[in-house]
Short mmCIF file of C-alpha atoms in Angstrom, two decimals:
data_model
loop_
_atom_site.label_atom_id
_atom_site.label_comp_id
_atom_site.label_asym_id
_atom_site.label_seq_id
_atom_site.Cartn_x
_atom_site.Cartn_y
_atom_site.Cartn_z
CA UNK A 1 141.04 95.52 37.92
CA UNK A 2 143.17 97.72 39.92
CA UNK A 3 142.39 100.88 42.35
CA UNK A 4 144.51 104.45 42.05
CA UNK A 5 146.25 102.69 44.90
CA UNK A 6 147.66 99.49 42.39
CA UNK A 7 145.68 97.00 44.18
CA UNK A 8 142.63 94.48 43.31
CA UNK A 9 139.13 95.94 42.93
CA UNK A 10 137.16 95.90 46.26
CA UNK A 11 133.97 95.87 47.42
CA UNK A 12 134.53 97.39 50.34
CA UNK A 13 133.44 100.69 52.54
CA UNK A 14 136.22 103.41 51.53
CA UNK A 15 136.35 104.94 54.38
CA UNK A 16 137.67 102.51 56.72
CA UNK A 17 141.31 103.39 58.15
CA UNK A 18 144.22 101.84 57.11
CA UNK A 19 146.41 98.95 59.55
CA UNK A 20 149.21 99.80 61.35
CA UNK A 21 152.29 98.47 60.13
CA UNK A 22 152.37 95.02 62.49
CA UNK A 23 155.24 93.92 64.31
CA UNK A 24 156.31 90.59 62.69
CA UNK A 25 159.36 88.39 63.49
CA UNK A 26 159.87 86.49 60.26
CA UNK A 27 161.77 82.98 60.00
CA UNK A 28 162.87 82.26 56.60
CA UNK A 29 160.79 83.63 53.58
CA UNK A 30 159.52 80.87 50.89
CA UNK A 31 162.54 79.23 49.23
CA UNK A 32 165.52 79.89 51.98
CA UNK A 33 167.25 77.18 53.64
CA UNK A 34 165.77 73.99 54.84
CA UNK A 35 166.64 75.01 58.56
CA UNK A 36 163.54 76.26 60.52
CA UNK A 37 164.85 79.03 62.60
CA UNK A 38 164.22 79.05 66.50
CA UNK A 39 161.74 80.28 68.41
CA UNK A 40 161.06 83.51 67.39
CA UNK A 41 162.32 86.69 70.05
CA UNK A 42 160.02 89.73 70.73
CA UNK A 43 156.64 90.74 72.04
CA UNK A 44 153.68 88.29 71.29
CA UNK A 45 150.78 88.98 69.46
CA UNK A 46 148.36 89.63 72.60
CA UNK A 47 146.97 88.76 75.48
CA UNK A 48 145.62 84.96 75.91
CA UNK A 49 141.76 84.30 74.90
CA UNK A 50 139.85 81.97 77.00
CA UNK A 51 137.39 79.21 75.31
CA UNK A 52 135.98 76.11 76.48
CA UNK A 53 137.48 73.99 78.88
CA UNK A 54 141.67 74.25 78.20
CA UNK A 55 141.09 77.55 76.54
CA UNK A 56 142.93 78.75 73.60
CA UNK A 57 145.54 81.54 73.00
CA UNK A 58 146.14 83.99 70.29
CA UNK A 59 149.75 82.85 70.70
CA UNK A 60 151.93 80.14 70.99
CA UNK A 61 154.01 79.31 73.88
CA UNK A 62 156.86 78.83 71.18
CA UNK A 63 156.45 79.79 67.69
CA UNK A 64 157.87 80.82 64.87
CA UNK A 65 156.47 83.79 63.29
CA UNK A 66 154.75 84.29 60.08
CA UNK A 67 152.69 86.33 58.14
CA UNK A 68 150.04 84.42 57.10
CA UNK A 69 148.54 81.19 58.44
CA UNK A 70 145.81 79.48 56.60
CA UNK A 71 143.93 77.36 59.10
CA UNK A 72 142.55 74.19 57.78
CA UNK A 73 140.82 71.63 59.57
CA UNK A 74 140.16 68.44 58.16
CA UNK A 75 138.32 65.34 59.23
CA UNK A 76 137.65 62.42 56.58
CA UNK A 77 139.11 64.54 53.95
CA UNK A 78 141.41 62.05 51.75
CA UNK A 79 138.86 62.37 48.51
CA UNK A 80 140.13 66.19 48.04
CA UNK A 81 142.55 66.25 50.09
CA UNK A 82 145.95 66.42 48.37
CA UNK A 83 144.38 68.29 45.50
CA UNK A 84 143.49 71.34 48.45
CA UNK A 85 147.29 70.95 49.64
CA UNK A 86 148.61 71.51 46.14
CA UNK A 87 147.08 74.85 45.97
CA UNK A 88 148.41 75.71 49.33
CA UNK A 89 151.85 74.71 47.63
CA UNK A 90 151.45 77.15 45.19
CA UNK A 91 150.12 80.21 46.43
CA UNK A 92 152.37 82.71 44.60
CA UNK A 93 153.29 84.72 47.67
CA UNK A 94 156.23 86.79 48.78
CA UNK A 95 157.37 86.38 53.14
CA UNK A 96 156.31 83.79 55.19
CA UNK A 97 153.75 81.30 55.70
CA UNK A 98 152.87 78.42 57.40
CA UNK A 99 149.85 76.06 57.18
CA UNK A 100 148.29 75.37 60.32
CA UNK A 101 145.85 71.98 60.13
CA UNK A 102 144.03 69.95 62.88
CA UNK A 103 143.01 66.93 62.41
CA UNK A 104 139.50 65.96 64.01
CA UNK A 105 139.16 62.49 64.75
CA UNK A 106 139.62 61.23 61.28
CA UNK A 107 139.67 57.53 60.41
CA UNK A 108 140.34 57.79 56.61
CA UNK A 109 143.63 58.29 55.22
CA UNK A 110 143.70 61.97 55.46
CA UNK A 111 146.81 61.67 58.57
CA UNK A 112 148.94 60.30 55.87
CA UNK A 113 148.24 62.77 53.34
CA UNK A 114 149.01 65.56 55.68
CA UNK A 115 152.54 64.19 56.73
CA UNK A 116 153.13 63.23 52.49
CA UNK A 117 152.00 67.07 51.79
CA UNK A 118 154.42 68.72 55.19
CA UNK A 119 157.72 67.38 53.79
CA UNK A 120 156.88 68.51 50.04
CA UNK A 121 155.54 72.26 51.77
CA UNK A 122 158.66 72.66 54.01
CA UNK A 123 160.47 71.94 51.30
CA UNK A 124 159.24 74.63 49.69
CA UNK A 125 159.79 77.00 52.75
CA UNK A 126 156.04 77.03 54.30
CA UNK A 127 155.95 75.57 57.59
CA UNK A 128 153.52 73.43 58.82
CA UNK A 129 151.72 72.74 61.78
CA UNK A 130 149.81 69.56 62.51
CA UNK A 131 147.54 69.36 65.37
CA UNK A 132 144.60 66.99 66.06
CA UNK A 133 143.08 63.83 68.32
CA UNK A 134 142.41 60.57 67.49
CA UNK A 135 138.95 60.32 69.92
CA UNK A 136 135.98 57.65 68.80
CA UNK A 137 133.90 61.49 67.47
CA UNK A 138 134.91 64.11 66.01
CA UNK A 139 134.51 67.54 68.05
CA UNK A 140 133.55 70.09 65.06
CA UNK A 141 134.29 72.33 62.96
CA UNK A 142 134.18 75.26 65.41
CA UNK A 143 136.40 73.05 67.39
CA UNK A 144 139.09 71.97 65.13
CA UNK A 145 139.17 75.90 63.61
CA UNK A 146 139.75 77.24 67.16
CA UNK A 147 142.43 74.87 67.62
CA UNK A 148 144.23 75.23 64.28
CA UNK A 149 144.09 78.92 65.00
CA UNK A 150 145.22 78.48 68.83
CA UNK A 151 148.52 76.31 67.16
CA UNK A 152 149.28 78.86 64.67
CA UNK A 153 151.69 82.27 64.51
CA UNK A 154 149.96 84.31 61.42
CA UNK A 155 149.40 87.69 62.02
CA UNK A 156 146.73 86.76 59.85
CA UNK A 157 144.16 84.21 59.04
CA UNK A 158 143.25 82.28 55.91
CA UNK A 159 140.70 80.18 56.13
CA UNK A 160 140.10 76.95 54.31
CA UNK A 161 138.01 73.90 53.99
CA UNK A 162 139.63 70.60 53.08
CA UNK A 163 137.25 70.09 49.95
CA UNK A 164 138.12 73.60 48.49
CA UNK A 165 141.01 74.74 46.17
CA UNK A 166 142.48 77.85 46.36
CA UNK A 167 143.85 80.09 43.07
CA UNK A 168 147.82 80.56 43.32
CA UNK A 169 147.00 84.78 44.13
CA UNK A 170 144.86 83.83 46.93
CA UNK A 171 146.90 84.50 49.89
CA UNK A 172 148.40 87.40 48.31
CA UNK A 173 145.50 89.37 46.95
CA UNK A 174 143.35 89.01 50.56
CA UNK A 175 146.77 90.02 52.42
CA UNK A 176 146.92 93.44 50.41
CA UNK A 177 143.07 93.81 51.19
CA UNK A 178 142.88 92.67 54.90
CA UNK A 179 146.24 95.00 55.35
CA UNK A 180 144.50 97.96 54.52
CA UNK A 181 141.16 97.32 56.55
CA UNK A 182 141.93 95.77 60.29
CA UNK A 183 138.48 95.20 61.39
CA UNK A 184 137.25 93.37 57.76
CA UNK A 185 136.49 90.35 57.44
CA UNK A 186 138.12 89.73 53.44
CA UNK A 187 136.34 87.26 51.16
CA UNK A 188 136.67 86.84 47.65
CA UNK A 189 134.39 85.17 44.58
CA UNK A 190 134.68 81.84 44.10
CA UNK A 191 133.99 79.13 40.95
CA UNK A 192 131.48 76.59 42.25
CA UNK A 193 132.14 72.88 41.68
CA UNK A 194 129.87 71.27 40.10
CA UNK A 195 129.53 74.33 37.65
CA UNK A 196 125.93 73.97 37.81
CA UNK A 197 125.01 73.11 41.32
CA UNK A 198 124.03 76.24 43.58
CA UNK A 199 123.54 78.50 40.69
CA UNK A 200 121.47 81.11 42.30
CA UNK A 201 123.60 80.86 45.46
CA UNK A 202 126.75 81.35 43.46
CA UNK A 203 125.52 84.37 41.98
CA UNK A 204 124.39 86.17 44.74
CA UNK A 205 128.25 85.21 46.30
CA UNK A 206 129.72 86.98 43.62
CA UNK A 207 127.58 89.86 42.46
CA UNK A 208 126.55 91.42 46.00
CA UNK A 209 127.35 94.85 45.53
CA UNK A 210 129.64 96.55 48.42
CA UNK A 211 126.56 97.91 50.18
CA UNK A 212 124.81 94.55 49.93
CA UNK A 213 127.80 92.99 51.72
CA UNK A 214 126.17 94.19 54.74
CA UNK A 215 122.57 94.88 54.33
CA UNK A 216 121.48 91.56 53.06
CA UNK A 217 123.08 89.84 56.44
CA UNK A 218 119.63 88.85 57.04
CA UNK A 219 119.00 86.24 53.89
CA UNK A 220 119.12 82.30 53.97
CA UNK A 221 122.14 82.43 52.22
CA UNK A 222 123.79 83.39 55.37
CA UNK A 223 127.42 85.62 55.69
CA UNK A 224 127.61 87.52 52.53
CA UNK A 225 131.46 86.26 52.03
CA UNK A 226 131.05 82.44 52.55
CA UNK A 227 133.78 81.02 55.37
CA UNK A 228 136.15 79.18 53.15
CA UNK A 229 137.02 82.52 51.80
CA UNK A 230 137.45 84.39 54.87
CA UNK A 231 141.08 86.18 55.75
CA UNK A 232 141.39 88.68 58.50
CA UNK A 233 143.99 89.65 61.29
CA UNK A 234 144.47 87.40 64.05
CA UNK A 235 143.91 90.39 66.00
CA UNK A 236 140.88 90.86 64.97
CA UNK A 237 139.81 87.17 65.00
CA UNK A 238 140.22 87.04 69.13
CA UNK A 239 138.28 90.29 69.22
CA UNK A 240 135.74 89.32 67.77
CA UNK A 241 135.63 85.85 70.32
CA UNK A 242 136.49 82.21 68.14
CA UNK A 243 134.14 80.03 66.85
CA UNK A 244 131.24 78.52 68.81
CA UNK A 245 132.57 74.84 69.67
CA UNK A 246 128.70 73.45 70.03
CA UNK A 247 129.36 70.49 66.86
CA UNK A 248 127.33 69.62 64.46
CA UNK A 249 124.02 70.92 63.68
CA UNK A 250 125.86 74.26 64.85
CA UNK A 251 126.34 76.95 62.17
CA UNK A 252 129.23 78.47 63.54
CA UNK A 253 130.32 80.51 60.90
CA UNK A 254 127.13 82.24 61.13
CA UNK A 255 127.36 82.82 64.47
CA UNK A 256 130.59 84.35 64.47
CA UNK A 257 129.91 86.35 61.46
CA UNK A 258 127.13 88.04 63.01
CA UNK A 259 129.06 88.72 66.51
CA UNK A 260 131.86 90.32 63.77
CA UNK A 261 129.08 92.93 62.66
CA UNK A 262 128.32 93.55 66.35
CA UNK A 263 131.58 94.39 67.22
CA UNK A 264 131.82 97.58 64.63
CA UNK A 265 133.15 94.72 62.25
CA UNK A 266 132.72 94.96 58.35
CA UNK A 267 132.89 93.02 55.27
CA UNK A 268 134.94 93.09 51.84
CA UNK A 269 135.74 91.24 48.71
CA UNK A 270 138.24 90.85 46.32
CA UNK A 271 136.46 90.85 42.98
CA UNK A 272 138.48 88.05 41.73
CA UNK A 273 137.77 84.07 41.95
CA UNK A 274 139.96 82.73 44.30
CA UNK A 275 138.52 79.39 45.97
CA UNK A 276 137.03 76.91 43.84
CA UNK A 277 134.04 75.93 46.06
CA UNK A 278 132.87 72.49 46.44
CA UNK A 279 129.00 71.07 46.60
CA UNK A 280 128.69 67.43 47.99
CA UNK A 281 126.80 65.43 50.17
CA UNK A 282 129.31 65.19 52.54
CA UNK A 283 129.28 68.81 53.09
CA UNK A 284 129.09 70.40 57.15
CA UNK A 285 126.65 72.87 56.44
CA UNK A 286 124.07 69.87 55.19
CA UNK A 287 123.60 69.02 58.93
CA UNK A 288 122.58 72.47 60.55
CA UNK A 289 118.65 72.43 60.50
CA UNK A 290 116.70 75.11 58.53
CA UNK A 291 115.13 76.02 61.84
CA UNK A 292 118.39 76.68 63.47
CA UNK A 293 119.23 79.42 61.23
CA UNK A 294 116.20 80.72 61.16
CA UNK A 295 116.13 81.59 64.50
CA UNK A 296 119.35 82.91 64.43
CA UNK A 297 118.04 85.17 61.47
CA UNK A 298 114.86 86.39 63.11
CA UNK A 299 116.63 87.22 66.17
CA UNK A 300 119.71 88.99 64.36
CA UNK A 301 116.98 91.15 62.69
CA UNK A 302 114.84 91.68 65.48
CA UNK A 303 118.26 93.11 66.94
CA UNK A 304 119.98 95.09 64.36
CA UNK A 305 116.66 96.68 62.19
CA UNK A 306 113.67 96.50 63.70
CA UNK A 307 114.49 97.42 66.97
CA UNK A 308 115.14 101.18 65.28
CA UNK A 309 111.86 100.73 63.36
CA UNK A 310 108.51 102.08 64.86
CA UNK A 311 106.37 99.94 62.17
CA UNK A 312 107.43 98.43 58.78
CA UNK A 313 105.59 96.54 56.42
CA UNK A 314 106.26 92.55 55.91
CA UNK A 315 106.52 91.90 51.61
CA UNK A 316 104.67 88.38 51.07
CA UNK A 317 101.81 87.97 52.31
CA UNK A 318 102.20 83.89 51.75
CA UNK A 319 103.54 81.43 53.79
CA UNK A 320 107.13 82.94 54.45
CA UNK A 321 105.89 86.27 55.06
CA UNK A 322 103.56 84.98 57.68
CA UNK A 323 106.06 82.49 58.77
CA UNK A 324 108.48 85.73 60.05
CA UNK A 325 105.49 87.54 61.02
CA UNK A 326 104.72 84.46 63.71
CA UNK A 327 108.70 84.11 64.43
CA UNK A 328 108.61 88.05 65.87
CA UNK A 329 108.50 88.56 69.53
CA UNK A 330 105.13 90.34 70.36
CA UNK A 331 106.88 93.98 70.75
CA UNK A 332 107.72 93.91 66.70
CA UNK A 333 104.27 92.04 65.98
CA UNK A 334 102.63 95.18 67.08
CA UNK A 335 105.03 97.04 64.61
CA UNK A 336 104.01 95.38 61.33
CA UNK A 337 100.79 97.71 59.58
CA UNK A 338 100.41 95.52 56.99
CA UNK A 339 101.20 92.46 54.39
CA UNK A 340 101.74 93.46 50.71
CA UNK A 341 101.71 91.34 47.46
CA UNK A 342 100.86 90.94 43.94
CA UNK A 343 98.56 88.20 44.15
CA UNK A 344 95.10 89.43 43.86
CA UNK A 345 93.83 86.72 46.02
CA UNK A 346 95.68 87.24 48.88
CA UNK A 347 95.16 90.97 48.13
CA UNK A 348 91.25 90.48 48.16
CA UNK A 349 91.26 88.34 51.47
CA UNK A 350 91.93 91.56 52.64
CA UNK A 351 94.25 90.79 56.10
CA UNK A 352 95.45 87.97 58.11
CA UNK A 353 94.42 86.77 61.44
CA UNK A 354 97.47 85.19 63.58
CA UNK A 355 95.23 82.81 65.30
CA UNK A 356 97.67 81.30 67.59
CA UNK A 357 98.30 84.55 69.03
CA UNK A 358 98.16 84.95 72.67
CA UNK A 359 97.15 88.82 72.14
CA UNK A 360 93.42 89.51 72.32
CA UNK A 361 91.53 90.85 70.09
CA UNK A 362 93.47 88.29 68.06
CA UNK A 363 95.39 90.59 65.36
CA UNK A 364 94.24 91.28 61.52
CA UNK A 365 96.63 92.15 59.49
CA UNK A 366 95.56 94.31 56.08
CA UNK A 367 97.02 92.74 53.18
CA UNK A 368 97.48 95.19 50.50
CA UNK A 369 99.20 95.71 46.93
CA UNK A 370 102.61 96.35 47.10
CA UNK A 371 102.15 99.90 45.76
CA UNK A 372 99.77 100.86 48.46
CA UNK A 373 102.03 100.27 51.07
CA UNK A 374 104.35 101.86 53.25
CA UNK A 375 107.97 101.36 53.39
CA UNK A 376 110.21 100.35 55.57
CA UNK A 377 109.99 96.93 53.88
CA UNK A 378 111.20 93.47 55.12
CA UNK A 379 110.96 91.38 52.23
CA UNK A 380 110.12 87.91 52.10
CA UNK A 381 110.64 87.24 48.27
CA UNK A 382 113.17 85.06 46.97
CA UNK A 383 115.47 86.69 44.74
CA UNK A 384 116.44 86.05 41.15
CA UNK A 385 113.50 83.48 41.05
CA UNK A 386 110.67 84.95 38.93
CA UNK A 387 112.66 86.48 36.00
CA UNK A 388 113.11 89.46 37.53
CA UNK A 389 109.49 90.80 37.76
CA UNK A 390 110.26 90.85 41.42
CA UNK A 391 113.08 93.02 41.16
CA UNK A 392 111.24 95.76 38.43
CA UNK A 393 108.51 95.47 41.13
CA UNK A 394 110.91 96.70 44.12
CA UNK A 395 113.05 98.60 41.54
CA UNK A 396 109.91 100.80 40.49
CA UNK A 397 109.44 102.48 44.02
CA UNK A 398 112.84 103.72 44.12
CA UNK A 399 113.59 102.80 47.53
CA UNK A 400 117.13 102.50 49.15
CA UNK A 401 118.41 99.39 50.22
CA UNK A 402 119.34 99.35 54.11
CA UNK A 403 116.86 102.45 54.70
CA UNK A 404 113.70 101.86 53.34
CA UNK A 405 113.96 97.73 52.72
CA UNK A 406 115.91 94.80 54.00
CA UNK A 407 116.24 91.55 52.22
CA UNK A 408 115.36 88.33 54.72
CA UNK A 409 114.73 85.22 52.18
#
C-alpha cells in the first residue's frame, strides 16, 4: 500500500519532520566498473564517538562513501550463512552500498564464506568490508555491531543478523522511510522461520498499531521493531550512544532501544515483510536471563510512566501482578490503590499483604473487580492468551492506551 506521497504504508507518527538532504560522496553505483574508486574527498560524517577502550568513530579514517551500510556481525554462522549473503546480493536497490561484517572470534567456516560471498558482491558493485579477531572468546554482539558500524561509511544503517534473510525491497523500502524521519528507528514485519514457532510473538511484531509502537515499550516482548529489522541514520545511531559491549547475558538491543526513546527518539514500520526471522537454539537472545530484562523493564517504567502518575492501579492480582508490585521502589509502592481481577477468589481475599516489606504497618492492598477500579492501569495480563476475553474486558471500559493503561507482560 502506498501513501499520497507514493511510498510504503507506515506506521509511523505523521508529524515528524522530514531529513535534510545529506551530503553523500558516492563511489560507483551497483553495476559500474570493477574499479573501487579512492578515498572519498569532502567533509566527514561527524565528530568521533568514544566507546570502550580504543573507542569507535562514526567515520573512517579512509572510506569510501555510501548510502547504505548493512552491518552484520557474525560469529559461528556457516549453517545460514551464505543463504543471508544471497539476499544481501539481491537487494533491488538503486546508489551505493556496501556490506560492512565483523567477524567475532569464529571457529566454523563462516571466514571462508565471507571472502566466497565479497568477490561475488563486488562483483556486483556492493563493497564490502570485513573486520573481525580471531581471540580464544568471542566479545558480543554489542561488540562486533559497534565495530562493524565503526568500519563502515553508510549514511545509514541496516541491521542484520547472520541467521536472517532479507526480501530483495528491503534496503530500499526502509531507505525511503528512514529518509523522511531522522530520529526513527525503521523496522519492518517479518515471516518467522519455523512458521509456527513464536506465534504469539510474531503477531504482536506485525500487528502493533503505530501508537502501540511506543506505548507497549514496557512488555516482555521487548523493542516493538525487533533489531534485525532496524535501519536508521548513522547520525542518529552515534546520538543515540552504540551498543552496550557488556557480552552475553547482555540484552543490548534493549538497552539501546530504550536510551533511543530517551533521547526524543521514535519508532516506525514498513507494513511489508522484509526479514525472514529465524527461531533456533543457537539464538543470542536465549542467553539473557528473564531477570535481566525484567529489571530493565521495571526500571524503564518506573522512569517513563509512573513517575508522572500520583497512584494507578496494578491489573492481576496473581503472581505477576504482585511480582511488579514487589519489583517497585517504595516511592511507587505507595502509589498503587489497589489490585483488580476477574477471579472471584482473589477478589474475595479482599487485598494483599507484601510481607517482606520493610514499611510498617506492613501494606494491604484491596483487591477488587476490574470494573470497580480506577484507571490509570498497568496491566499484568498476557495478551492474545485467553481468546480474547481479556481484551473485551479492557475494551469494555473504553480507556485510551498510553493515558489511562500501559501494557507490561
Amino acid at each position: 500500500m502506498l501513501s499520497s506521497e507514493g511510498l510504503p504504508f507506515l506506521s509511523v507518527n505523521p508529524w515528524l519532520s522530514p531529513l535534510p538532504s545529506p551530503h553523500i560522496v558516492a563511489r560507483r553505483a551497483r553495476g559500474g566498473s570493477g574499479q573501487h574508486p579512492g578515498p572519498a574527498e569532502g567533509p566527514g560524517l561527524g565528530p568521533t564517538q568514544a566507546l570502550g577502550a580504543g573507542g569507535i568513530s562514526n567515520q573512517r579514517e579512509t572510506c569510501y562513501f555510501s548510502t547504505w551500510s548493512i552491518i552484520l556481525p557474525v560469529h559461528n554462522a556457516e549453517r545460514w550463512l551464505e543463504e543471508c549473503l544471497r539476499s544481501v546480493l539481491h537487494q533491488d536497490f538503486e546508489g551505493t552500498m556496501e556490506l560492512s561484517v565483523f567477524n567475532d572470534a569464529s571457529k566454523d567456516n563462516s571466514m571462508a564464506i565471507i571472502e566466497k560471498w565479497k568477490v561475488k558482491l563486488e562483483d556486483s558493485g556492493i563493497l564490502v568490508v570485513v573486520g573481525g579477531h580471531d581471540s580464544p572468546s568471542p566479545r558480543g554482539v554489542g561488540y562486533s555491531k559497534n565495530r562493524a558500524v565503526a568500519q563502515s561509511s553508510g549514511t545509514y544503517l541496516c541491521f542484520l543478523d547472520s541467521d536472517d534473510v532479507m526480501m530483495p525491497q528491503r534496503v530500499r523500502l526502509q531507505h525511503e522511510a528512514a529518509a523522511h524521519h531522522p530520529r526513527c528507528i525503521v523496522g519492518c514485519q517479518v515471516r518467522r522461520e519455523p512458521p509456527d514457532s513464536t506465534k504469539r510473538y510474531t503477531r504482536w511484531i506485525n500487528q502493533l498499531s503505530a501508537d502501540q509502537l511506543l506505548t507497549q515499550v514496557f512488555t516482555s516482548h521487548g523493542p516493538t521493531v525487533i533489531m534485525p529489522t532496524w535501519f536508521c541514520s548513522r547520525e542518529w545511531f552515534f546520538q543515540v550512544g552504540c551498543f552496550d559491549e557488556g557480552g552475553k547475558g547482555v540484552p543490548e538491543d534493549l538497552l539501546f532501544f530504550q536510551e533511543h526513546l530517551r533521547r526524543g527518539g521514535h519508532v516506525l514500520r514498513v507494513e511489508q515483510s522484509l526479514l525472514v526471522y529465524r527461531c533456533h537454539p543457537q539464538a543470542t537472545s536465549l542467553s539473557i536471563l528473564e531477570s535481566t530484562i525484567w529489571t530493565l523493564r521495571v526500571r524503564f517504567l518506573e522512569e517513563r510512566v509512573l513517575l508522572h502518575w500520583t497512584t494507578f492501579t496494578i491489573w492481576n492480582a496473581g503472581k505477576q501482578g504482585r511480582r511488579l508490585y514487589r519489583s517497585l521502589d517504595t516511592a511507587n509502592q505507595q502509589k498503587v490503590t489497589a489490585f483488580c481481577d476477574v477471579d472471584e477468589r482473589k477478589i474475595q481475599k479482599g487485598f494483599y499483604c507484601y510481607e517482606d516489606s520493610q514499611v510498617r504497618p506492613k501494606p494491604r492492598v484491596p483487591i477488587l473487580h476490574f470494573r470497580a477500579a480506577q484507571p490509570p492501569f498497568i496491566i499484568c495480563v498476557k495478551l492474545d492468551l485467553t481468546g480474547g476475553a481479556f481484551e473485551d474486558n479492557l475494551s469494555s471500559l473504553h480507556l485510551q492506551e498510553g493515558q489511562d493503561f500501559f501494557h507490561f507482560s
